[in-house]
PDB file of C-alpha atoms and ligand atoms in Angstrom:
ATOM      1  CA  MET A1185     -28.693 -49.689 -66.512  1.00 88.00           C
ATOM      2  CA  HIS A1186     -26.751 -46.994 -64.326  1.00 94.00           C
ATOM      3  CA  PRO A1187     -23.472 -49.105 -63.098  1.00 97.00           C
ATOM      4  CA  MET A1188     -24.182 -48.091 -59.514  1.00 98.00           C
ATOM      5  CA  LEU A1189     -27.865 -49.266 -59.751  1.00 98.00           C
ATOM      6  CA  ASN A1190     -26.251 -52.611 -61.508  1.00 98.00           C
ATOM      7  CA  ILE A1191     -23.675 -52.866 -58.093  1.00 98.00           C
ATOM      8  CA  ALA A1192     -26.574 -52.189 -55.777  1.00 98.00           C
ATOM      9  CA  THR A1193     -29.065 -54.647 -57.145  1.00 98.00           C
ATOM     10  CA  ARG A1194     -25.992 -57.162 -56.903  1.00 98.00           C
ATOM     11  CA  ALA A1195     -25.922 -56.759 -53.720  1.00 98.00           C
ATOM     12  CA  ALA A1196     -29.746 -56.781 -52.062  1.00 98.00           C
ATOM     13  CA  ARG A1197     -29.766 -60.073 -54.705  1.00 98.00           C
ATOM     14  CA  ARG A1198     -26.869 -61.250 -52.402  1.00 98.00           C
ATOM     15  CA  ALA A1199     -28.912 -60.296 -49.242  1.00 98.00           C
ATOM     16  CA  GLY A1200     -32.099 -61.700 -50.673  1.00 98.00           C
ATOM     17  CA  THR A1201     -30.653 -64.842 -50.823  1.00 98.00           C
ATOM     18  CA  ILE A1202     -29.197 -65.491 -47.355  1.00 97.00           C
ATOM     19  CA  ILE A1203     -32.317 -64.101 -46.396  1.00 97.00           C
ATOM     20  CA  SER A1204     -34.928 -66.279 -47.956  1.00 97.00           C
ATOM     21  CA  ARG A1205     -32.072 -69.506 -47.275  1.00 96.00           C
ATOM     22  CA  ALA A1206     -32.573 -68.654 -43.625  1.00 96.00           C
ATOM     23  CA  GLN A1207     -36.549 -68.871 -43.517  1.00 93.00           C
ATOM     24  CA  LYS A1208     -36.258 -72.184 -43.898  1.00 91.00           C
ATOM     25  CA  ARG A1209     -34.482 -72.369 -40.378  1.00 91.00           C
ATOM     26  CA  LEU A1210     -36.369 -69.774 -38.485  1.00 91.00           C
ATOM     27  CA  HIS A1211     -35.803 -72.338 -35.510  1.00 89.00           C
ATOM     28  CA  ASP A1212     -31.959 -72.005 -35.367  1.00 90.00           C
ATOM     29  CA  ILE A1213     -31.925 -68.272 -35.707  1.00 92.00           C
ATOM     30  CA  LYS A1214     -31.152 -66.781 -33.059  1.00 89.00           C
ATOM     31  CA  VAL A1215     -33.304 -63.035 -31.950  1.00 90.00           C
ATOM     32  CA  ASP A1216     -31.343 -60.075 -29.479  1.00 90.00           C
ATOM     33  CA  ARG A1217     -33.436 -57.369 -27.887  1.00 89.00           C
ATOM     34  CA  LYS A1218     -31.951 -53.830 -29.641  1.00 84.00           C
ATOM     35  CA  GLY A1219     -34.166 -52.028 -26.998  1.00 85.00           C
ATOM     36  CA  HIS A1220     -38.121 -51.916 -26.823  1.00 83.00           C
ATOM     37  CA  ARG A1221     -39.724 -54.028 -29.570  1.00 80.00           C
ATOM     38  CA  ASP A1222     -36.787 -53.671 -31.665  1.00 83.00           C
ATOM     39  CA  TYR A1223     -35.199 -56.558 -32.588  1.00 82.00           C
ATOM     40  CA  VAL A1224     -32.402 -58.241 -34.589  1.00 86.00           C
ATOM     41  CA  THR A1225     -31.627 -61.588 -35.992  1.00 90.00           C
ATOM     42  CA  GLN A1226     -27.377 -62.978 -37.397  1.00 94.00           C
ATOM     43  CA  ILE A1227     -29.122 -62.951 -39.945  1.00 95.00           C
ATOM     44  CA  ASP A1228     -29.460 -58.564 -40.254  1.00 95.00           C
ATOM     45  CA  ARG A1229     -25.990 -58.746 -39.812  1.00 95.00           C
ATOM     46  CA  GLU A1230     -24.829 -61.193 -42.246  1.00 96.00           C
ATOM     47  CA  ALA A1231     -27.084 -59.314 -44.392  1.00 97.00           C
ATOM     48  CA  GLU A1232     -25.327 -55.826 -44.568  1.00 97.00           C
ATOM     49  CA  ALA A1233     -22.113 -57.541 -44.283  1.00 97.00           C
ATOM     50  CA  ALA A1234     -22.335 -59.410 -47.443  1.00 98.00           C
ATOM     51  CA  ILE A1235     -24.131 -55.619 -48.506  1.00 98.00           C
ATOM     52  CA  ILE A1236     -21.321 -53.476 -48.102  1.00 98.00           C
ATOM     53  CA  ASP A1237     -19.076 -55.784 -48.784  1.00 98.00           C
ATOM     54  CA  THR A1238     -20.811 -56.225 -52.094  1.00 98.00           C
ATOM     55  CA  LEU A1239     -20.414 -51.762 -52.696  1.00 98.00           C
ATOM     56  CA  LEU A1240     -17.270 -51.444 -51.291  1.00 98.00           C
ATOM     57  CA  THR A1241     -15.054 -54.564 -53.279  1.00 98.00           C
ATOM     58  CA  ALA A1242     -17.234 -52.257 -56.357  1.00 98.00           C
ATOM     59  CA  TYR A1243     -16.663 -48.285 -54.928  1.00 98.00           C
ATOM     60  CA  PRO A1244     -14.012 -48.633 -52.290  1.00 98.00           C
ATOM     61  CA  GLY A1245     -13.563 -45.066 -51.280  1.00 98.00           C
ATOM     62  CA  HIS A1246     -17.706 -44.953 -50.831  1.00 98.00           C
ATOM     63  CA  ALA A1247     -18.814 -43.927 -47.555  1.00 98.00           C
ATOM     64  CA  ILE A1248     -21.902 -46.255 -46.269  1.00 98.00           C
ATOM     65  CA  ARG A1249     -24.684 -45.518 -43.388  1.00 98.00           C
ATOM     66  CA  ALA A1250     -26.258 -48.649 -42.143  1.00 97.00           C
ATOM     67  CA  GLU A1251     -29.166 -50.366 -40.215  1.00 94.00           C
ATOM     68  CA  GLU A1252     -26.400 -52.225 -37.194  1.00 92.00           C
ATOM     69  CA  SER A1253     -22.874 -51.182 -37.968  1.00 92.00           C
ATOM     70  CA  GLY A1254     -23.523 -47.813 -38.677  1.00 93.00           C
ATOM     71  CA  ASN A1255     -22.125 -45.033 -40.720  1.00 96.00           C
ATOM     72  CA  HIS A1256     -18.204 -45.212 -41.814  1.00 95.00           C
ATOM     73  CA  GLY A1257     -16.378 -43.394 -44.624  1.00 96.00           C
ATOM     74  CA  ASP A1258     -16.497 -40.108 -46.064  1.00 96.00           C
ATOM     75  CA  SER A1259     -17.443 -39.206 -49.103  1.00 98.00           C
ATOM     76  CA  ASP A1260     -19.493 -37.570 -50.651  1.00 98.00           C
ATOM     77  CA  PHE A1261     -21.256 -41.442 -52.263  1.00 98.00           C
ATOM     78  CA  VAL A1262     -22.739 -42.153 -49.322  1.00 98.00           C
ATOM     79  CA  TRP A1263     -24.925 -45.770 -49.515  1.00 98.00           C
ATOM     80  CA  ILE A1264     -27.760 -46.284 -46.751  1.00 98.00           C
ATOM     81  CA  ILE A1265     -29.076 -49.246 -46.076  1.00 98.00           C
ATOM     82  CA  ASP A1266     -31.502 -51.690 -44.450  1.00 98.00           C
ATOM     83  CA  PRO A1267     -30.262 -54.971 -44.847  1.00 97.00           C
ATOM     84  CA  LEU A1268     -34.015 -56.355 -43.360  1.00 97.00           C
ATOM     85  CA  ASP A1269     -36.814 -54.525 -43.245  1.00 98.00           C
ATOM     86  CA  GLY A1270     -39.932 -55.882 -41.318  1.00 97.00           C
ATOM     87  CA  THR A1271     -37.473 -57.690 -38.920  1.00 95.00           C
ATOM     88  CA  LEU A1272     -40.536 -58.523 -37.014  1.00 94.00           C
ATOM     89  CA  ASN A1273     -42.216 -60.079 -40.014  1.00 97.00           C
ATOM     90  CA  PHE A1274     -39.068 -62.730 -40.250  1.00 96.00           C
ATOM     91  CA  ILE A1275     -38.848 -64.042 -36.787  1.00 95.00           C
ATOM     92  CA  HIS A1276     -42.196 -64.841 -37.297  1.00 95.00           C
ATOM     93  CA  GLY A1277     -42.176 -65.770 -40.274  1.00 96.00           C
ATOM     94  CA  HIS A1278     -44.690 -63.598 -41.799  1.00 97.00           C
ATOM     95  CA  PRO A1279     -43.429 -63.646 -45.252  1.00 97.00           C
ATOM     96  CA  HIS A1280     -43.281 -59.344 -46.147  1.00 98.00           C
ATOM     97  CA  PHE A1281     -39.615 -58.395 -45.912  1.00 98.00           C
ATOM     98  CA  ALA A1282     -37.233 -56.346 -47.609  1.00 98.00           C
ATOM     99  CA  VAL A1283     -33.997 -55.860 -48.052  1.00 98.00           C
ATOM    100  CA  SER A1284     -33.154 -51.537 -49.081  1.00 98.00           C
ATOM    101  CA  ILE A1285     -30.522 -49.438 -50.808  1.00 98.00           C
ATOM    102  CA  ALA A1286     -30.431 -46.322 -51.339  1.00 98.00           C
ATOM    103  CA  LEU A1287     -27.276 -44.273 -52.700  1.00 98.00           C
ATOM    104  CA  GLN A1288     -26.775 -40.918 -51.919  1.00 98.00           C
ATOM    105  CA  ILE A1289     -24.533 -38.083 -53.709  1.00 98.00           C
ATOM    106  CA  LYS A1290     -23.836 -35.004 -51.885  1.00 98.00           C
ATOM    107  CA  GLY A1291     -26.998 -34.753 -49.916  1.00 97.00           C
ATOM    108  CA  ARG A1292     -28.635 -35.667 -52.909  1.00 98.00           C
ATOM    109  CA  LEU A1293     -30.535 -39.743 -53.161  1.00 98.00           C
ATOM    110  CA  ASP A1294     -29.431 -40.879 -56.913  1.00 98.00           C
ATOM    111  CA  GLN A1295     -30.221 -44.541 -56.868  1.00 98.00           C
ATOM    112  CA  ALA A1296     -32.256 -47.080 -54.938  1.00 98.00           C
ATOM    113  CA  VAL A1297     -33.275 -50.337 -54.998  1.00 98.00           C
ATOM    114  CA  VAL A1298     -35.889 -52.478 -52.497  1.00 99.00           C
ATOM    115  CA  TYR A1299     -35.711 -55.958 -52.934  1.00 98.00           C
ATOM    116  CA  ASP A1300     -38.629 -58.545 -52.375  1.00 98.00           C
ATOM    117  CA  PRO A1301     -37.191 -61.977 -51.692  1.00 98.00           C
ATOM    118  CA  MET A1302     -39.804 -64.120 -50.730  1.00 98.00           C
ATOM    119  CA  ARG A1303     -41.560 -62.529 -54.025  1.00 98.00           C
ATOM    120  CA  ASP A1304     -38.664 -61.956 -55.837  1.00 98.00           C
ATOM    121  CA  GLU A1305     -39.296 -58.973 -57.060  1.00 98.00           C
ATOM    122  CA  LEU A1306     -37.207 -55.509 -57.483  1.00 98.00           C
ATOM    123  CA  PHE A1307     -37.477 -52.271 -57.260  1.00 98.00           C
ATOM    124  CA  CYS A1308     -35.229 -50.137 -58.934  1.00 98.00           C
ATOM    125  CA  ALA A1309     -35.169 -45.684 -59.467  1.00 98.00           C
ATOM    126  CA  SER A1310     -32.580 -44.148 -60.571  1.00 98.00           C
ATOM    127  CA  ARG A1311     -32.811 -40.160 -60.323  1.00 98.00           C
ATOM    128  CA  GLY A1312     -34.241 -38.920 -64.024  1.00 97.00           C
ATOM    129  CA  THR A1313     -34.567 -41.306 -65.262  1.00 97.00           C
ATOM    130  CA  GLY A1314     -38.058 -43.360 -63.584  1.00 97.00           C
ATOM    131  CA  ALA A1315     -39.107 -46.569 -61.562  1.00 98.00           C
ATOM    132  CA  VAL A1316     -39.660 -50.270 -62.953  1.00 98.00           C
ATOM    133  CA  LEU A1317     -40.898 -53.486 -61.041  1.00 98.00           C
ATOM    134  CA  ASN A1318     -38.370 -56.583 -62.019  1.00 98.00           C
ATOM    135  CA  GLY A1319     -38.211 -54.439 -65.419  1.00 97.00           C
ATOM    136  CA  GLN A1320     -41.137 -53.092 -66.216  1.00 98.00           C
ATOM    137  CA  ARG A1321     -42.146 -49.472 -66.004  1.00 98.00           C
ATOM    138  CA  ILE A1322     -43.793 -48.759 -62.788  1.00 98.00           C
ATOM    139  CA  ARG A1323     -46.596 -44.948 -61.953  1.00 98.00           C
ATOM    140  CA  VAL A1324     -48.030 -44.720 -59.017  1.00 98.00           C
ATOM    141  CA  GLY A1325     -51.689 -44.438 -58.975  1.00 98.00           C
ATOM    142  CA  ASN A1326     -54.707 -42.716 -60.323  1.00 96.00           C
ATOM    143  CA  ALA A1327     -56.907 -43.318 -56.950  1.00 98.00           C
ATOM    144  CA  LYS A1328     -58.087 -39.089 -57.004  1.00 98.00           C
ATOM    145  CA  LEU A1329     -60.889 -39.496 -54.021  1.00 98.00           C
ATOM    146  CA  LEU A1330     -59.046 -40.480 -50.455  1.00 98.00           C
ATOM    147  CA  GLU A1331     -62.694 -42.260 -50.467  1.00 98.00           C
ATOM    148  CA  ASP A1332     -61.406 -44.421 -53.319  1.00 98.00           C
ATOM    149  CA  GLY A1333     -57.620 -45.100 -51.898  1.00 98.00           C
ATOM    150  CA  LEU A1334     -56.093 -47.698 -49.999  1.00 98.00           C
ATOM    151  CA  LEU A1335     -53.560 -46.462 -47.897  1.00 98.00           C
ATOM    152  CA  ALA A1336     -51.013 -48.357 -45.935  1.00 98.00           C
ATOM    153  CA  THR A1337     -49.560 -47.211 -42.122  1.00 98.00           C
ATOM    154  CA  GLY A1338     -47.333 -48.210 -39.324  1.00 97.00           C
ATOM    155  CA  PHE A1339     -48.041 -47.887 -35.851  1.00 95.00           C
ATOM    156  CA  PRO A1340     -46.182 -46.286 -33.444  1.00 91.00           C
ATOM    157  CA  VAL A1341     -45.792 -49.055 -31.240  1.00 83.00           C
ATOM    158  CA  ARG A1342     -42.973 -48.073 -29.648  1.00 81.00           C
ATOM    159  CA  ARG A1343     -44.454 -44.708 -28.081  1.00 81.00           C
ATOM    160  CA  SER A1344     -47.264 -46.531 -26.754  1.00 80.00           C
ATOM    161  CA  ALA A1345     -47.513 -43.750 -24.547  1.00 77.00           C
ATOM    162  CA  GLN A1346     -48.654 -41.620 -27.262  1.00 85.00           C
ATOM    163  CA  ILE A1347     -50.702 -43.861 -29.382  1.00 91.00           C
ATOM    164  CA  ASN A1348     -53.968 -41.019 -29.196  1.00 91.00           C
ATOM    165  CA  ASP A1349     -51.922 -38.332 -30.871  1.00 92.00           C
ATOM    166  CA  TYR A1350     -50.950 -41.462 -33.536  1.00 94.00           C
ATOM    167  CA  MET A1351     -55.366 -42.534 -33.453  1.00 94.00           C
ATOM    168  CA  SER A1352     -57.164 -39.133 -33.591  1.00 93.00           C
ATOM    169  CA  SER A1353     -55.644 -38.808 -36.893  1.00 94.00           C
ATOM    170  CA  PHE A1354     -55.456 -42.567 -38.174  1.00 97.00           C
ATOM    171  CA  SER A1355     -59.446 -42.506 -37.663  1.00 96.00           C
ATOM    172  CA  ASP A1356     -59.978 -39.877 -39.677  1.00 97.00           C
ATOM    173  CA  LEU A1357     -58.016 -41.615 -42.814  1.00 98.00           C
ATOM    174  CA  LEU A1358     -59.335 -44.461 -41.854  1.00 98.00           C
ATOM    175  CA  VAL A1359     -63.131 -43.521 -42.209  1.00 98.00           C
ATOM    176  CA  GLN A1360     -62.034 -40.900 -45.186  1.00 98.00           C
ATOM    177  CA  SER A1361     -60.038 -43.491 -46.893  1.00 98.00           C
ATOM    178  CA  ALA A1362     -60.758 -46.815 -49.160  1.00 98.00           C
ATOM    179  CA  ASP A1363     -59.344 -49.028 -46.411  1.00 98.00           C
ATOM    180  CA  ILE A1364     -56.043 -49.176 -44.824  1.00 98.00           C
ATOM    181  CA  ARG A1365     -53.383 -51.806 -44.633  1.00 98.00           C
ATOM    182  CA  ARG A1366     -50.582 -52.738 -41.283  1.00 98.00           C
ATOM    183  CA  ALA A1367     -47.985 -54.765 -43.247  1.00 98.00           C
ATOM    184  CA  GLY A1368     -45.257 -54.485 -40.997  1.00 98.00           C
ATOM    185  CA  SER A1369     -42.060 -52.832 -43.954  1.00 98.00           C
ATOM    186  CA  ALA A1370     -41.697 -49.367 -44.979  1.00 98.00           C
ATOM    187  CA  ALA A1371     -39.648 -50.003 -47.750  1.00 98.00           C
ATOM    188  CA  LEU A1372     -42.665 -52.259 -49.228  1.00 98.00           C
ATOM    189  CA  ASP A1373     -44.998 -50.275 -48.606  1.00 98.00           C
ATOM    190  CA  LEU A1374     -43.411 -47.179 -50.210  1.00 98.00           C
ATOM    191  CA  ALA A1375     -42.755 -48.936 -52.804  1.00 99.00           C
ATOM    192  CA  TYR A1376     -46.182 -50.588 -53.583  1.00 99.00           C
ATOM    193  CA  VAL A1377     -47.034 -46.963 -53.110  1.00 98.00           C
ATOM    194  CA  ALA A1378     -44.422 -45.908 -56.181  1.00 98.00           C
ATOM    195  CA  CYS A1379     -45.777 -48.931 -58.494  1.00 98.00           C
ATOM    196  CA  GLY A1380     -50.011 -48.119 -57.670  1.00 98.00           C
ATOM    197  CA  ARG A1381     -50.410 -51.236 -54.503  1.00 98.00           C
ATOM    198  CA  LEU A1382     -51.248 -48.554 -52.289  1.00 98.00           C
ATOM    199  CA  ASP A1383     -52.848 -44.844 -52.759  1.00 98.00           C
ATOM    200  CA  GLY A1384     -51.343 -43.158 -49.695  1.00 98.00           C
ATOM    201  CA  TYR A1385     -48.780 -44.190 -47.014  1.00 98.00           C
ATOM    202  CA  TRP A1386     -48.375 -42.903 -43.715  1.00 98.00           C
ATOM    203  CA  GLU A1387     -45.918 -43.602 -40.876  1.00 97.00           C
ATOM    204  CA  PHE A1388     -44.184 -41.457 -38.110  1.00 95.00           C
ATOM    205  CA  GLY A1389     -40.952 -42.611 -35.677  1.00 93.00           C
ATOM    206  CA  LEU A1390     -38.395 -43.864 -38.099  1.00 96.00           C
ATOM    207  CA  HIS A1391     -34.826 -44.356 -39.771  1.00 96.00           C
ATOM    208  CA  GLU A1392     -33.584 -42.505 -42.517  1.00 97.00           C
ATOM    209  CA  TRP A1393     -32.661 -46.240 -43.714  1.00 98.00           C
ATOM    210  CA  ASP A1394     -35.963 -47.160 -43.978  1.00 98.00           C
ATOM    211  CA  ILE A1395     -36.903 -44.463 -46.445  1.00 98.00           C
ATOM    212  CA  ALA A1396     -34.381 -43.014 -48.297  1.00 98.00           C
ATOM    213  CA  ALA A1397     -34.814 -45.899 -51.354  1.00 98.00           C
ATOM    214  CA  GLY A1398     -38.529 -46.344 -50.932  1.00 98.00           C
ATOM    215  CA  ALA A1399     -38.124 -42.180 -51.623  1.00 98.00           C
ATOM    216  CA  LEU A1400     -36.775 -42.027 -54.593  1.00 98.00           C
ATOM    217  CA  LEU A1401     -38.674 -44.986 -55.998  1.00 98.00           C
ATOM    218  CA  VAL A1402     -41.914 -42.826 -55.124  1.00 98.00           C
ATOM    219  CA  GLN A1403     -40.797 -39.724 -56.908  1.00 98.00           C
ATOM    220  CA  GLU A1404     -39.466 -41.852 -59.748  1.00 98.00           C
ATOM    221  CA  SER A1405     -42.920 -43.267 -60.569  1.00 98.00           C
ATOM    222  CA  GLY A1406     -44.686 -39.774 -60.731  1.00 98.00           C
ATOM    223  CA  GLY A1407     -45.421 -39.964 -56.644  1.00 98.00           C
ATOM    224  CA  LEU A1408     -44.895 -37.504 -53.910  1.00 98.00           C
ATOM    225  CA  ILE A1409     -43.647 -38.095 -50.418  1.00 98.00           C
ATOM    226  CA  GLY A1410     -42.703 -35.606 -47.303  1.00 98.00           C
ATOM    227  CA  ASP A1411     -43.391 -35.055 -44.102  1.00 96.00           C
ATOM    228  CA  PRO A1412     -46.707 -34.054 -42.579  1.00 94.00           C
ATOM    229  CA  THR A1413     -46.612 -31.214 -42.562  1.00 92.00           C
ATOM    230  CA  GLY A1414     -46.333 -30.922 -45.963  1.00 90.00           C
ATOM    231  CA  GLY A1415     -42.190 -30.465 -45.768  1.00 95.00           C
ATOM    232  CA  GLU A1416     -39.524 -31.928 -46.363  1.00 96.00           C
ATOM    233  CA  LYS A1417     -37.876 -33.134 -42.997  1.00 96.00           C
ATOM    234  CA  HIS A1418     -39.404 -36.738 -44.056  1.00 97.00           C
ATOM    235  CA  LEU A1419     -35.804 -38.851 -44.227  1.00 97.00           C
ATOM    236  CA  THR A1420     -34.119 -36.903 -41.128  1.00 95.00           C
ATOM    237  CA  ASP A1421     -36.815 -36.832 -38.681  1.00 93.00           C
ATOM    238  CA  GLY A1422     -38.209 -40.420 -40.653  1.00 95.00           C
ATOM    239  CA  ASN A1423     -41.699 -39.015 -39.977  1.00 95.00           C
ATOM    240  CA  VAL A1424     -43.541 -39.698 -43.598  1.00 97.00           C
ATOM    241  CA  VAL A1425     -46.623 -39.222 -46.122  1.00 98.00           C
ATOM    242  CA  ALA A1426     -46.371 -40.254 -49.275  1.00 98.00           C
ATOM    243  CA  GLY A1427     -48.077 -40.927 -52.208  1.00 98.00           C
ATOM    244  CA  ASN A1428     -49.741 -40.096 -55.992  1.00 98.00           C
ATOM    245  CA  PRO A1429     -49.699 -36.516 -56.113  1.00 98.00           C
ATOM    246  CA  ARG A1430     -54.197 -36.237 -55.443  1.00 98.00           C
ATOM    247  CA  ILE A1431     -53.872 -38.954 -51.742  1.00 98.00           C
ATOM    248  CA  PHE A1432     -50.702 -37.493 -50.720  1.00 98.00           C
ATOM    249  CA  ARG A1433     -52.620 -33.567 -50.963  1.00 98.00           C
ATOM    250  CA  GLN A1434     -55.499 -34.948 -49.634  1.00 98.00           C
ATOM    251  CA  MET A1435     -53.898 -37.119 -46.772  1.00 98.00           C
ATOM    252  CA  LEU A1436     -51.723 -34.131 -46.320  1.00 98.00           C
ATOM    253  CA  GLN A1437     -55.181 -32.141 -45.808  1.00 98.00           C
ATOM    254  CA  VAL A1438     -56.510 -34.377 -42.862  1.00 98.00           C
ATOM    255  CA  LEU A1439     -52.434 -34.387 -41.243  1.00 97.00           C
ATOM    256  CA  ALA A1440     -53.599 -30.995 -40.692  1.00 96.00           C
ATOM    257  CA  GLN A1441     -55.964 -31.538 -38.989  1.00 95.00           C
ATOM    258  CA  HIS A1442     -54.138 -32.956 -36.169  1.00 94.00           C
ATOM    259  CA  LYS A1443     -51.131 -30.752 -35.939  1.00 91.00           C
ATOM    260  CA  ASP A1444     -50.749 -30.279 -32.459  1.00 91.00           C
ATOM    261  CA  SER A1445     -50.821 -34.776 -31.581  1.00 91.00           C
ATOM    262  CA  LEU A1446     -48.601 -34.942 -34.657  1.00 89.00           C
ATOM    263  CA  ARG A1447     -46.532 -32.195 -33.207  1.00 87.00           C
ATOM    264  CA  ARG A1448     -46.609 -33.851 -29.471  1.00 88.00           C
ATOM    265  CA  LEU A1449     -45.993 -37.511 -31.569  1.00 85.00           C
ATOM    266  CA  SER A1450     -43.114 -36.178 -34.060  1.00 80.00           C
ATOM    267  CA  SER A1451     -40.827 -34.699 -31.217  1.00 75.00           C
TER     268      SER A1451
HETATM  269  P1  2AM B2281     -37.193 -52.338 -38.968  1.00 64.64           P
HETATM  270  O1  2AM B2281     -37.569 -53.617 -39.359  1.00 64.64           O
HETATM  271  O2  2AM B2281     -36.000 -52.662 -39.876  1.00 64.64           O
HETATM  272  O3  2AM B2281     -37.351 -52.413 -38.297  1.00 64.64           O
HETATM  273  C1  2AM B2281     -42.452 -51.120 -39.580  1.00 64.64           C
HETATM  274  O4  2AM B2281     -43.345 -50.137 -38.362  1.00 64.64           O
HETATM  275  C2  2AM B2281     -41.098 -50.440 -39.402  1.00 64.64           C
HETATM  276  O5  2AM B2281     -40.954 -49.439 -38.615  1.00 64.64           O
HETATM  277  C3  2AM B2281     -40.466 -51.293 -40.321  1.00 64.64           C
HETATM  278  O6  2AM B2281     -39.970 -50.479 -41.803  1.00 64.64           O
HETATM  279  C4  2AM B2281     -39.521 -51.134 -39.217  1.00 64.64           C
HETATM  280  O7  2AM B2281     -38.173 -51.800 -39.633  1.00 64.64           O
HETATM  281  C5  2AM B2281     -39.515 -50.359 -38.609  1.00 64.64           C
HETATM  282  N1  2AM B2281     -38.773 -50.466 -37.155  1.00 64.64           N
HETATM  283  C6  2AM B2281     -38.626 -51.456 -36.586  1.00 64.64           C
HETATM  284  N2  2AM B2281     -38.641 -50.708 -35.103  1.00 64.64           N
HETATM  285  C7  2AM B2281     -38.118 -49.916 -34.989  1.00 64.64           C
HETATM  286  C8  2AM B2281     -36.958 -48.748 -34.552  1.00 64.64           C
HETATM  287  N3  2AM B2281     -36.438 -48.524 -32.775  1.00 64.64           N
HETATM  288  N4  2AM B2281     -37.280 -47.360 -34.597  1.00 64.64           N
HETATM  289  C9  2AM B2281     -37.351 -47.200 -36.160  1.00 64.64           C
HETATM  290  N5  2AM B2281     -38.357 -47.796 -36.620  1.00 64.64           N
HETATM  291  C10 2AM B2281     -38.199 -49.240 -36.716  1.00 64.64           C
HETATM  292 CA1   CA B2282     -35.898 -51.018 -41.272  1.00 64.64          CA
END
């Protein structure tokens, strides 16, 4: 294992222990509101502090971009951290959330970890060497037709004024695919595309830390990821489509029929 991936794995497991212990005493957890439909708990912050401590102890000169504590340091090596992706699930004791850690080197994704502490599932990828789940090589699914594809999405709950702009492409994809899931963790949705539990996934209005690790998992397991217009601005714009190559292309074709509403949704 790449030494930096090894450190990232240690950091993710440390955060996972904090999160899974806290699931057992949810009534004690204080929830703060960061914004409209945007929540944070002391567990998000504790998990993030543990991750940053592990990473910076090993690599003091590296930079950090983290959901709760923001940016620090200036380096070609940047760790992009979501300590608890799926916070709303976590708050409800709905056991589907993950730790997401990615390393970018000179702006290019290089290492990735997504860790599901409830199922003890560790998804890892290193640029150029593939992706694994608990040490076993993973590949994207082999569904060829959209009608056989199991898709996932996230609803743009913070953009409720534009919900109709989302629903038009949602209903087309619902009618044209096998079915759609909405599980509430972008990092796990991407990890599930990487290992074939899902054939495709799309969502709007995410942040870089939701997507970065999952994006490398998808690419290293033979999948494709991009933005809904077929470009590669998903990390910066937060609008994402991913899937096995055939399903990815068919999803883009459906989304292309909704250009105007997607442009409003993406703005
Ligand atoms: P979070 O749990 O780390 O906040 C679910 O649709 C996805 O949306 C999750 O990955 C969730 O990440 C993310 N999400 C939640 N609140 C968000 C916000 N205010 N802006 C962008 N993404 C958000
Ligand atoms: Ca997140």
